[in-house]
Coordinates of C-alpha atoms in Angstrom, one line a residue:
P1 CA 133.2 58.4 168.7
A2 CA 131.9 61.9 167.9
E3 CA 130.6 62.5 171.6
T4 CA 134.3 62.0 172.9
G5 CA 135.6 64.7 170.9
D6 CA 132.7 66.6 171.6
R7 CA 133.2 66.8 174.9
F8 CA 137.4 68.0 174.2
Q9 CA 136.8 71.0 171.7
R10 CA 138.6 74.0 172.1
G11 CA 136.8 77.1 172.8
T12 CA 134.1 75.5 174.3
G13 CA 135.0 75.9 177.9
Q14 CA 133.4 72.0 178.4
G15 CA 135.7 68.8 179.9
R16 CA 138.7 71.5 180.5
R17 CA 141.4 72.3 183.5
K18 CA 140.5 75.2 185.3
G19 CA 142.8 78.0 186.5
R20 CA 143.6 77.9 189.9
P21 CA 143.7 81.2 192.4
F22 CA 146.0 80.9 193.9
N23 CA 149.9 79.4 193.1
K24 CA 151.1 76.2 193.2
G25 CA 153.0 75.5 196.7
R26 CA 152.6 76.3 199.7
Q27 CA 151.0 79.8 200.5
V28 CA 151.9 82.7 203.0
D29 CA 150.0 83.0 205.9
P30 CA 149.6 87.2 205.4
S31 CA 148.9 87.5 209.2
A32 CA 152.1 84.7 210.2
L33 CA 154.3 86.7 208.3
E34 CA 153.6 90.2 209.8
E35 CA 153.8 88.2 213.4
V36 CA 157.2 86.7 211.9
R37 CA 158.4 90.6 210.7
A38 CA 157.3 91.8 213.7
V39 CA 159.5 89.2 215.7
L40 CA 162.7 89.7 213.7
G41 CA 161.9 93.8 214.0
A42 CA 165.5 95.3 211.6
A43 CA 167.4 92.2 211.7
P44 CA 169.2 91.8 209.0
R45 CA 167.3 88.6 207.2
R46 CA 171.0 86.9 206.1
R47 CA 171.0 83.4 205.4
D48 CA 173.5 82.8 208.2
L49 CA 171.0 83.7 210.3
L50 CA 168.5 81.5 210.4
I51 CA 169.1 79.3 212.9
E52 CA 168.4 82.9 214.9
H53 CA 166.2 83.6 213.7
L54 CA 164.5 80.4 214.7
H55 CA 165.4 81.1 218.1
A56 CA 163.3 84.4 218.3
L57 CA 160.2 82.2 217.1
Q58 CA 160.6 80.2 219.4
D59 CA 161.1 82.2 222.7
R60 CA 158.5 84.5 221.2
F61 CA 155.5 81.5 220.4
G62 CA 156.7 78.5 222.6
H63 CA 157.2 76.6 219.3
L64 CA 157.5 77.0 215.2
S65 CA 154.6 76.7 213.0
A66 CA 155.1 75.2 209.9
R67 CA 152.6 78.6 209.3
H68 CA 155.5 80.4 210.4
L69 CA 158.2 78.5 209.2
A70 CA 156.9 79.6 206.1
A71 CA 157.2 83.3 205.7
L72 CA 160.2 82.9 207.2
A73 CA 161.5 81.3 204.2
H74 CA 159.3 83.9 202.3
E75 CA 160.4 87.2 204.9
M76 CA 164.5 85.4 203.5
R77 CA 163.3 84.4 200.0
L78 CA 164.7 80.7 201.2
A79 CA 163.2 77.7 200.2
M80 CA 161.2 76.4 202.4
A81 CA 162.9 73.0 202.8
E82 CA 166.0 74.6 203.6
V83 CA 164.1 75.9 206.8
W84 CA 162.4 73.1 207.6
E85 CA 165.4 71.3 208.2
V86 CA 167.4 73.2 209.6
A87 CA 164.0 73.5 212.3
T88 CA 164.0 70.2 212.5
F89 CA 167.2 68.9 212.9
Y90 CA 168.0 70.2 216.0
A91 CA 166.9 69.1 219.1
H92 CA 165.5 72.0 221.3
F93 CA 162.9 73.2 218.2
D94 CA 160.0 72.2 219.0
V95 CA 159.0 72.3 215.1
V96 CA 154.8 71.6 215.2
K97 CA 153.2 70.6 211.7
E98 CA 150.3 71.4 210.5
D99 CA 146.9 71.3 212.3
A100 CA 149.2 69.5 214.7
A101 CA 148.3 70.4 218.6
P102 CA 151.7 72.7 219.7
P103 CA 153.2 71.0 223.0
P104 CA 152.2 72.2 225.8
A105 CA 153.3 75.8 227.5
V106 CA 156.5 74.0 229.9
T107 CA 159.1 71.5 228.5
V108 CA 160.3 69.4 231.3
R109 CA 163.6 68.0 230.5
V110 CA 165.6 66.1 232.6
C111 CA 169.2 64.7 232.2
D112 CA 170.0 61.8 231.7
S113 CA 173.0 61.2 231.0
L114 CA 176.4 59.3 232.9
S115 CA 176.2 61.6 236.4
C116 CA 172.9 61.8 236.0
A117 CA 171.8 59.0 235.7
L118 CA 174.3 57.4 238.2
A119 CA 172.7 60.0 240.5
G120 CA 169.4 59.1 240.2
A121 CA 167.9 61.0 237.1
E122 CA 165.7 58.0 236.3
R123 CA 163.8 58.1 239.9
L124 CA 163.6 61.5 239.0
L125 CA 161.3 60.6 236.0
A126 CA 159.2 58.2 237.5
A127 CA 158.3 60.7 240.1
L128 CA 157.2 62.9 237.3
G129 CA 155.7 61.2 234.8
E130 CA 157.3 60.9 231.2
A131 CA 153.7 61.7 229.5
G132 CA 153.2 65.9 230.7
G133 CA 149.1 67.4 230.8
S134 CA 148.5 70.0 228.0
E135 CA 150.3 72.5 230.2
V136 CA 153.5 70.1 230.9
R137 CA 155.5 67.7 229.7
V138 CA 159.1 65.9 231.2
V139 CA 161.0 64.3 228.3
R140 CA 164.9 63.0 228.4
A141 CA 167.9 65.1 227.9
P142 CA 171.4 64.6 227.3
C143 CA 174.0 67.2 229.0
M144 CA 173.3 70.0 230.0
G145 CA 176.5 70.8 231.6
A146 CA 176.4 70.8 235.3
C147 CA 177.3 67.2 236.2
D148 CA 178.7 68.4 239.3
K149 CA 175.3 68.9 240.3
A150 CA 173.2 66.1 239.3
P151 CA 170.2 64.8 238.7
V152 CA 169.9 68.2 236.7
A153 CA 167.1 69.5 235.7
A154 CA 165.3 71.7 233.0
V155 CA 162.6 73.4 233.5
G156 CA 162.0 75.9 230.6
H157 CA 165.5 76.7 230.3
R158 CA 166.1 77.4 234.2
L159 CA 168.3 75.0 235.7
V160 CA 167.5 73.0 238.3
E161 CA 170.4 71.3 240.7
H162 CA 170.4 68.5 243.0
A163 CA 167.0 67.6 241.8
D164 CA 164.4 65.9 242.8
A165 CA 159.9 66.4 242.0
A166 CA 159.6 68.6 244.9
A167 CA 161.7 70.6 243.5
V168 CA 161.2 70.8 239.6
E169 CA 157.5 70.8 240.3
G170 CA 158.2 74.4 242.2
A171 CA 159.7 75.6 239.4
V172 CA 157.1 75.0 237.1
E173 CA 154.2 76.5 239.1
G174 CA 156.1 79.7 238.3
A175 CA 156.7 79.2 234.8
V176 CA 153.6 78.0 233.7
E177 CA 152.3 81.5 234.3
G178 CA 154.8 83.7 232.3
V179 CA 156.4 81.4 230.0
L180 CA 155.7 82.8 226.9
A181 CA 156.1 86.0 228.5
G182 CA 159.6 85.7 229.9
G183 CA 160.9 84.3 226.7
H184 CA 164.1 82.5 226.5
H185 CA 166.4 85.7 228.0
Q186 CA 164.0 88.0 228.6
G187 CA 164.1 89.4 232.9
A188 CA 167.0 91.1 234.7
A189 CA 170.0 92.1 232.4
A190 CA 172.7 90.9 233.5
P191 CA 175.2 93.1 235.2
V192 CA 178.3 94.7 233.6
L193 CA 181.0 93.4 235.2
L194 CA 183.7 95.0 232.4
D195 CA 185.1 97.9 234.7
A196 CA 185.8 95.2 237.8
Y197 CA 188.2 93.6 234.9
R198 CA 189.9 96.3 233.9
A199 CA 190.7 97.6 237.2
A200 CA 192.6 94.6 237.7
G201 CA 194.6 94.7 234.7
G202 CA 192.1 93.3 232.8
Y203 CA 192.6 94.6 228.4
G204 CA 196.3 95.5 229.3
L205 CA 197.3 92.6 227.4
L206 CA 195.4 93.4 224.7
R207 CA 196.3 98.0 224.3
R208 CA 199.7 96.4 224.4
C209 CA 198.8 93.7 221.0
L210 CA 196.5 96.9 219.6
D211 CA 199.7 99.9 220.7
G212 CA 203.0 97.6 218.5
A213 CA 204.4 96.8 222.1
L214 CA 204.3 93.6 221.4
T215 CA 204.4 91.3 218.2
P216 CA 202.6 88.7 217.2
E217 CA 205.0 85.6 216.4
A218 CA 206.6 87.1 220.0
V219 CA 202.8 85.9 221.8
I220 CA 202.8 83.4 219.1
A221 CA 206.6 82.0 221.1
E222 CA 204.8 82.8 224.8
L223 CA 202.2 80.1 223.3
E224 CA 204.7 77.9 222.2
A225 CA 207.4 77.5 225.7
A226 CA 204.6 77.5 228.1
G227 CA 203.5 74.3 225.9
L228 CA 199.2 75.1 225.6
R229 CA 197.3 72.9 223.7
G230 CA 193.9 73.1 222.9
L231 CA 192.3 71.7 225.6
G232 CA 188.6 70.4 224.3
G233 CA 190.1 67.3 223.2
A234 CA 191.9 66.8 220.4
G235 CA 195.1 68.8 221.7
F236 CA 196.2 70.4 219.2
P237 CA 199.2 72.6 219.3
T238 CA 198.1 75.9 220.0
A239 CA 201.4 77.9 218.9
R240 CA 201.2 75.0 215.5
K241 CA 196.9 76.9 214.3
W242 CA 197.2 80.0 214.7
S243 CA 200.5 79.7 213.1
L244 CA 198.6 78.2 210.4
V245 CA 196.2 80.2 210.2
R246 CA 198.2 83.7 210.0
Q247 CA 200.1 82.5 207.6
A248 CA 196.7 81.9 205.5
S249 CA 195.5 83.8 202.2
G250 CA 193.0 86.2 204.2
P251 CA 190.5 87.1 204.4
R252 CA 190.7 85.7 208.0
L253 CA 188.6 84.6 210.7
V254 CA 188.0 83.8 214.9
A255 CA 185.8 80.8 215.8
V256 CA 185.2 80.2 219.2
N257 CA 184.2 76.7 220.8
A258 CA 181.5 77.2 223.7
D259 CA 180.0 74.1 222.4
E260 CA 181.2 71.8 224.9
G261 CA 178.3 69.1 225.1
E262 CA 180.5 65.6 226.6
P263 CA 178.7 64.4 228.9
G264 CA 180.8 65.0 232.7
T265 CA 182.1 68.2 230.6
F266 CA 181.5 71.9 232.7
K267 CA 184.1 73.8 232.5
D268 CA 183.7 76.1 230.0
R269 CA 181.0 77.1 232.4
W270 CA 183.1 77.0 235.3
Y271 CA 184.7 79.3 233.7
L272 CA 182.6 82.0 232.1
E273 CA 180.7 82.5 234.8
R274 CA 184.0 83.0 237.2
D275 CA 185.8 85.3 235.0
P276 CA 183.8 85.7 231.4
H277 CA 186.6 88.6 230.4
R278 CA 189.6 86.4 230.5
M279 CA 188.6 84.4 227.3
L280 CA 187.3 87.2 225.6
E281 CA 190.9 88.6 225.8
G282 CA 192.7 85.8 224.8
M283 CA 189.9 85.6 222.0
L284 CA 190.2 89.3 221.1
V285 CA 194.4 88.8 220.7
A286 CA 193.9 85.7 218.9
A287 CA 192.2 87.9 216.2
W288 CA 195.2 90.6 216.1
A289 CA 197.4 87.7 216.1
V290 CA 196.7 86.0 213.5
G291 CA 194.9 89.2 211.4
A292 CA 191.0 87.9 211.7
E293 CA 188.9 90.9 210.9
A294 CA 185.5 89.4 213.2
V295 CA 184.9 86.8 215.6
Y296 CA 182.0 83.9 216.2
V297 CA 181.2 83.3 219.7
Y298 CA 178.8 79.9 219.9
L299 CA 177.5 78.8 222.8
R300 CA 175.2 75.8 223.6
D301 CA 171.8 77.0 224.5
E302 CA 171.7 75.0 228.0
Y303 CA 174.1 78.3 228.8
P304 CA 170.8 81.0 229.3
A305 CA 172.4 82.5 231.6
V306 CA 175.7 82.7 230.8
H307 CA 174.3 84.1 227.1
A308 CA 173.3 86.8 228.8
V309 CA 176.5 87.6 230.6
L310 CA 178.1 87.5 227.5
R311 CA 175.4 89.3 225.6
A312 CA 175.9 92.5 228.0
E313 CA 179.4 92.3 228.8
I314 CA 179.8 91.9 224.6
A315 CA 178.5 94.7 224.3
A316 CA 179.9 96.9 226.5
L317 CA 184.0 96.3 225.9
V318 CA 182.5 97.0 222.0
A319 CA 181.5 101.0 223.3
A320 CA 184.1 101.0 225.2
G321 CA 186.3 100.7 222.3
L322 CA 188.2 97.5 222.8
A323 CA 187.8 95.9 220.1
P324 CA 188.2 98.2 217.4
H325 CA 190.0 95.3 214.5
A326 CA 187.3 93.1 214.6
D327 CA 183.4 92.8 214.9
I328 CA 182.4 90.1 217.6
H329 CA 179.2 87.8 217.1
L330 CA 177.4 85.9 219.4
R331 CA 176.3 82.8 218.3
R332 CA 172.7 80.2 220.2
G333 CA 173.4 76.5 219.7
A334 CA 170.6 74.9 219.8
G335 CA 170.8 71.7 221.3
A336 CA 173.2 69.2 218.6
Y337 CA 176.1 67.6 220.1
I338 CA 178.1 67.2 216.9
C339 CA 178.2 71.0 217.1
G340 CA 181.1 70.3 219.3
E341 CA 183.0 68.9 215.8
E342 CA 184.9 72.1 214.8
S343 CA 183.5 72.5 211.7
A344 CA 179.7 71.3 212.4
M345 CA 179.4 74.3 214.6
I346 CA 181.3 75.9 211.4
E347 CA 178.2 75.1 209.7
S348 CA 175.6 76.1 211.6
I349 CA 176.9 79.4 212.3
E350 CA 176.1 79.4 208.7
G351 CA 173.1 78.9 209.9
K352 CA 172.4 74.9 208.9
R353 CA 172.6 71.1 209.8
G354 CA 175.4 70.9 212.0
L355 CA 176.5 68.0 209.6
P356 CA 180.8 67.3 210.4
R357 CA 182.5 68.8 207.2
H358 CA 184.5 66.0 205.4
R359 CA 188.7 66.8 206.0
P360 CA 190.4 68.1 203.4
P361 CA 189.9 70.9 203.1
Y362 CA 190.5 71.4 207.5
V363 CA 188.7 74.7 208.8
A364 CA 192.5 76.7 209.0
Q365 CA 192.2 76.3 205.6
R366 CA 188.6 76.7 204.5
G367 CA 186.2 77.6 207.6
L368 CA 184.1 79.8 208.6
F369 CA 181.8 81.0 205.1
G370 CA 184.6 79.5 203.1
C371 CA 187.7 82.2 205.3
P372 CA 191.0 80.0 206.9
T373 CA 189.4 80.6 209.8
L374 CA 191.5 79.9 213.7
V375 CA 188.6 77.7 215.8
N376 CA 189.9 77.0 219.7
N377 CA 187.5 76.2 222.4
V378 CA 186.9 78.6 226.2
E379 CA 189.5 76.9 228.6
T380 CA 192.7 77.5 225.5
L381 CA 191.3 81.5 224.9
W382 CA 191.0 81.5 229.4
W383 CA 195.5 80.6 229.6
V384 CA 196.2 83.4 227.7
R385 CA 196.8 86.5 229.1
D386 CA 198.5 84.8 232.2
I387 CA 200.8 82.8 229.6
V388 CA 201.6 86.0 228.0
E389 CA 201.8 88.0 231.6
Q390 CA 203.9 86.2 233.1
G391 CA 205.0 84.0 230.5
G392 CA 205.0 80.5 229.2
A393 CA 208.1 79.1 231.0
W394 CA 205.9 80.0 233.8
F395 CA 203.1 78.2 232.5
A396 CA 205.2 75.2 232.1
A397 CA 206.2 74.5 235.4
Q398 CA 202.7 74.2 236.5
G399 CA 202.5 70.6 235.5
K400 CA 204.2 67.9 236.0
P401 CA 207.5 66.6 234.7
G402 CA 207.4 65.8 231.6
H403 CA 203.7 67.9 231.5
P404 CA 203.5 71.3 231.3
G405 CA 200.8 73.4 231.9
L406 CA 197.9 73.6 234.2
R407 CA 195.2 71.9 233.0
S408 CA 191.2 71.6 234.6
Y409 CA 189.5 68.1 235.0
S410 CA 185.1 68.2 235.1
V411 CA 185.2 66.0 238.7
S412 CA 182.0 63.8 238.9
G413 CA 180.3 60.4 239.4
R414 CA 180.3 58.9 242.9
V415 CA 182.6 61.9 244.9
R416 CA 182.0 63.5 247.7
N417 CA 182.8 67.1 246.6
P418 CA 182.3 67.3 242.6
G419 CA 183.9 70.0 240.7
V420 CA 186.1 71.5 237.9
K421 CA 189.2 71.0 239.9
V422 CA 192.3 73.1 238.2
V423 CA 195.7 71.0 238.7
P424 CA 198.6 70.2 237.2
A425 CA 199.3 68.8 233.9
G426 CA 199.6 64.8 234.6
T427 CA 197.1 65.0 237.5
T428 CA 196.2 61.2 237.7
A429 CA 192.5 59.9 238.7
R430 CA 193.8 59.1 242.8
E431 CA 194.5 62.3 242.9
L432 CA 191.8 63.9 242.0
I433 CA 189.5 61.7 243.7
D434 CA 191.9 61.2 247.2
A435 CA 193.2 64.3 247.5
H436 CA 190.9 67.3 245.5
S437 CA 187.4 65.9 245.4
G438 CA 187.5 64.3 249.5
G439 CA 187.6 60.4 248.4
M440 CA 184.8 58.2 247.2
L441 CA 181.1 58.4 248.8
D442 CA 180.3 56.7 251.5
G443 CA 179.4 53.4 251.0
H444 CA 181.3 52.9 248.0
A445 CA 184.5 51.7 246.4
F446 CA 186.2 53.2 243.6
K447 CA 186.0 50.4 240.7
G448 CA 186.5 52.8 237.3
Y449 CA 186.7 56.1 235.9
L450 CA 186.4 57.6 232.8
P451 CA 189.2 59.2 232.0
G452 CA 187.9 62.0 229.1
G453 CA 183.8 62.0 228.8
A454 CA 182.0 60.1 227.4
S455 CA 184.3 58.7 224.0
G456 CA 187.0 58.2 225.8
G457 CA 186.5 54.9 227.1
I458 CA 186.6 53.6 231.2
L459 CA 188.9 52.6 232.3
P460 CA 189.9 50.3 235.7
A461 CA 190.6 51.3 239.3
S462 CA 194.6 49.6 239.0
M463 CA 194.9 52.0 236.5
A464 CA 194.2 54.8 238.3
D465 CA 197.6 56.0 238.4
L466 CA 198.2 56.5 235.1
P467 CA 198.9 60.6 233.8
L468 CA 195.3 62.8 232.8
D469 CA 197.0 63.8 229.6
F470 CA 198.0 64.0 226.0
G471 CA 199.3 60.6 225.0
Q472 CA 198.6 58.6 228.1
L473 CA 196.4 56.6 227.8
E474 CA 196.1 55.8 224.1
K475 CA 198.1 53.0 224.2
H476 CA 195.1 51.8 226.2
G477 CA 191.8 52.4 224.4
S478 CA 191.2 56.1 225.8
F479 CA 192.2 58.8 226.3
V480 CA 191.8 62.1 227.8
G481 CA 190.0 64.9 226.4
S482 CA 188.4 67.1 227.3
H483 CA 189.3 65.9 230.5
A484 CA 185.9 64.9 232.7
V485 CA 186.5 62.8 234.8
V486 CA 183.3 60.5 235.9
I487 CA 184.8 57.8 238.8
L488 CA 182.2 54.3 238.5
S489 CA 182.7 52.6 241.7
D490 CA 181.3 49.1 243.2
R491 CA 177.9 49.8 243.1
D492 CA 177.7 51.2 238.6
D493 CA 177.6 47.5 236.6
M494 CA 180.1 48.2 233.4
K495 CA 177.8 46.8 230.9
D496 CA 175.3 49.8 232.4
V497 CA 177.5 52.6 231.9
A498 CA 178.9 51.8 228.2
L499 CA 174.5 51.1 227.6
N500 CA 174.0 54.8 228.5
L501 CA 176.8 56.0 226.8
M502 CA 176.0 53.9 223.1
R503 CA 171.9 55.8 223.6
F504 CA 173.9 58.9 224.2
F505 CA 175.7 58.7 220.8
E506 CA 173.3 56.8 219.0
D507 CA 170.9 59.5 220.3
E508 CA 173.5 62.1 218.9
S509 CA 174.8 61.0 215.2
C510 CA 173.6 63.2 212.6
G511 CA 173.1 61.0 210.1
Q512 CA 175.2 61.5 207.9
C513 CA 177.1 59.0 207.4
T514 CA 176.1 55.3 207.7
P515 CA 178.5 53.5 209.8
C516 CA 177.5 56.2 212.9
R517 CA 173.5 56.0 212.5
A518 CA 173.4 52.9 212.0
G519 CA 176.3 51.8 214.1
T520 CA 174.7 53.0 217.0
E521 CA 171.6 52.1 216.4
K522 CA 173.0 48.2 216.4
A523 CA 175.5 48.6 219.1
V524 CA 172.4 49.9 221.4
A525 CA 170.5 47.3 220.2
L526 CA 172.9 44.2 220.8
M527 CA 173.4 45.6 224.2
A528 CA 170.4 46.1 225.5
G529 CA 169.2 42.8 225.4
G530 CA 172.2 41.6 228.7
H531 CA 174.0 39.0 226.8
W532 CA 176.8 40.0 224.7
D533 CA 178.4 39.6 221.8
P534 CA 182.1 40.0 222.4
G535 CA 183.0 39.3 218.9
L536 CA 179.7 40.9 216.8
L537 CA 180.7 44.8 219.0
E538 CA 184.3 44.1 218.6
E539 CA 183.3 43.9 214.2
L540 CA 180.5 46.8 214.5
T541 CA 182.6 49.3 216.8
T542 CA 186.3 48.0 214.4
V543 CA 183.2 49.3 211.5
M544 CA 182.6 52.6 213.3
R545 CA 185.5 53.5 213.9
D546 CA 186.7 53.3 210.4
A547 CA 184.3 54.0 208.2
S548 CA 182.7 56.8 210.3
I549 CA 183.2 60.4 209.2
C550 CA 183.7 62.8 211.9
G551 CA 184.6 61.6 216.5
L552 CA 181.9 61.3 217.6
G553 CA 180.6 57.6 215.4
Q554 CA 184.7 57.1 215.7
A555 CA 185.3 57.1 219.4
A556 CA 181.7 55.7 219.9
G557 CA 182.6 52.2 220.2
N558 CA 185.3 53.3 222.9
P559 CA 183.4 52.5 226.6
V560 CA 181.4 49.0 224.9
L561 CA 185.7 47.6 223.8
S562 CA 186.5 49.0 227.6
V563 CA 183.9 46.8 228.8
M564 CA 185.1 43.6 227.6
K565 CA 188.6 44.7 228.0
F566 CA 188.8 45.9 232.0
F567 CA 186.0 44.8 233.3
P568 CA 185.3 41.1 232.1
E569 CA 183.6 39.7 235.2
D570 CA 180.8 43.3 234.4
L571 CA 180.3 39.9 231.4
R572 CA 179.0 37.2 232.8

């Protein structure tokens, strides 16, 4: 009709869409941008520093608001989706959507992983109440690496050991007033330990390496003679790994995996608290031996005190001119167990979500920033100085026959004296209990044990005389992994133990692959009902083992299969 045609005539200005006064998409709040710039200061805006910058913002404001994330994306020239996906991936980042209320000023995290569950984590949660008020919230959290002090809680980032309601409430009172002003790592400066370490001969080995008194081939030969293996869980021969990276075309890098998150594991924290420079020297020797131009230390966020120490000590050794051959970067995790897997850790160092990579290529071929990368954990590097200075044969002789070297077993659970036990490789669970941990707790009879943390399976007391070493437990459907030994007693229902472990895996699955993401969730649902269907659970765990991308999904079913195999009486 003519009326319709008139309405949309060109040039009349009537019925036409008006132009927007601003661009499409999320707009950057100028005040938020100024706040982000003030927090970041002169720090580079590189993509790989995204997680570090997210930490800086959360430390300052107590959470990550949508307005600050938009401003950070603008400042770093990243898509908002890139910033958002990283911020929401990690458990320690509190992302607040637009128009939503920020979280309370103080968060209390109560560990409910196995060792803390055995020590009364559920009673502590009940006493504190899982719903906080306007100033405090109480939430469940996975392992915090203090299993020997169970149960534990973290008030903000202050660890409360052997926690009860009174101790946690006391810590909360002090935290409420100053949490925002105090930040994550502020406070008294960490003492510099470098001078004492050098006075005791420290960095003498590194100096000999840099001066040409030793060759990389000679150092690697001592590691081979020692039989040193990767002590983060995989057990790959260290000398072979160093040689592979050294032979790769450069540039080459080193990454130190200090993200021990396996429930029951706390040995790396123990070493870093007591003698961090021994690990740092081993790390710098490794960088020299493989010809790496930079080293990245990836430390889990649950260890803020260790972070402060490492930050101060690395600055001191660099200022002393002890690392002329390699730049050192300290990176902070953000609460993701999956980042203990080496390729997921590398993704996180690059400022991304911690999603494991498909292999091949392996990280020794194409790792951090696409470069051949040597990845070692803290304990492996900690032994380098002793091995080279005293000889590989000396180290090998410290173990039991057929089991070279020393091992650091993290012992927790139903024993009188939990802790890190540095003993000969091949030591048994029975020896750890009776000779090194003061025996079982009063009123508890030894029933079973986890030889390798949450993913290593569960073995009965009748198998407590097996040597706890690589290649010894696999035929029983178990493995020693990171040497985390959790002792169980006749008061523990093995079905409940396995369910606790599976809930951990469900929560920590990165979600990248369906067998792990859906499999752990389905397993929890099948197990939580009380009555287990062994055939169905075995079929499910087989699919998870055969089809998952990384070790999390592949090993998550081990505790379930162990209970069905070794503890049939608990299924009734």
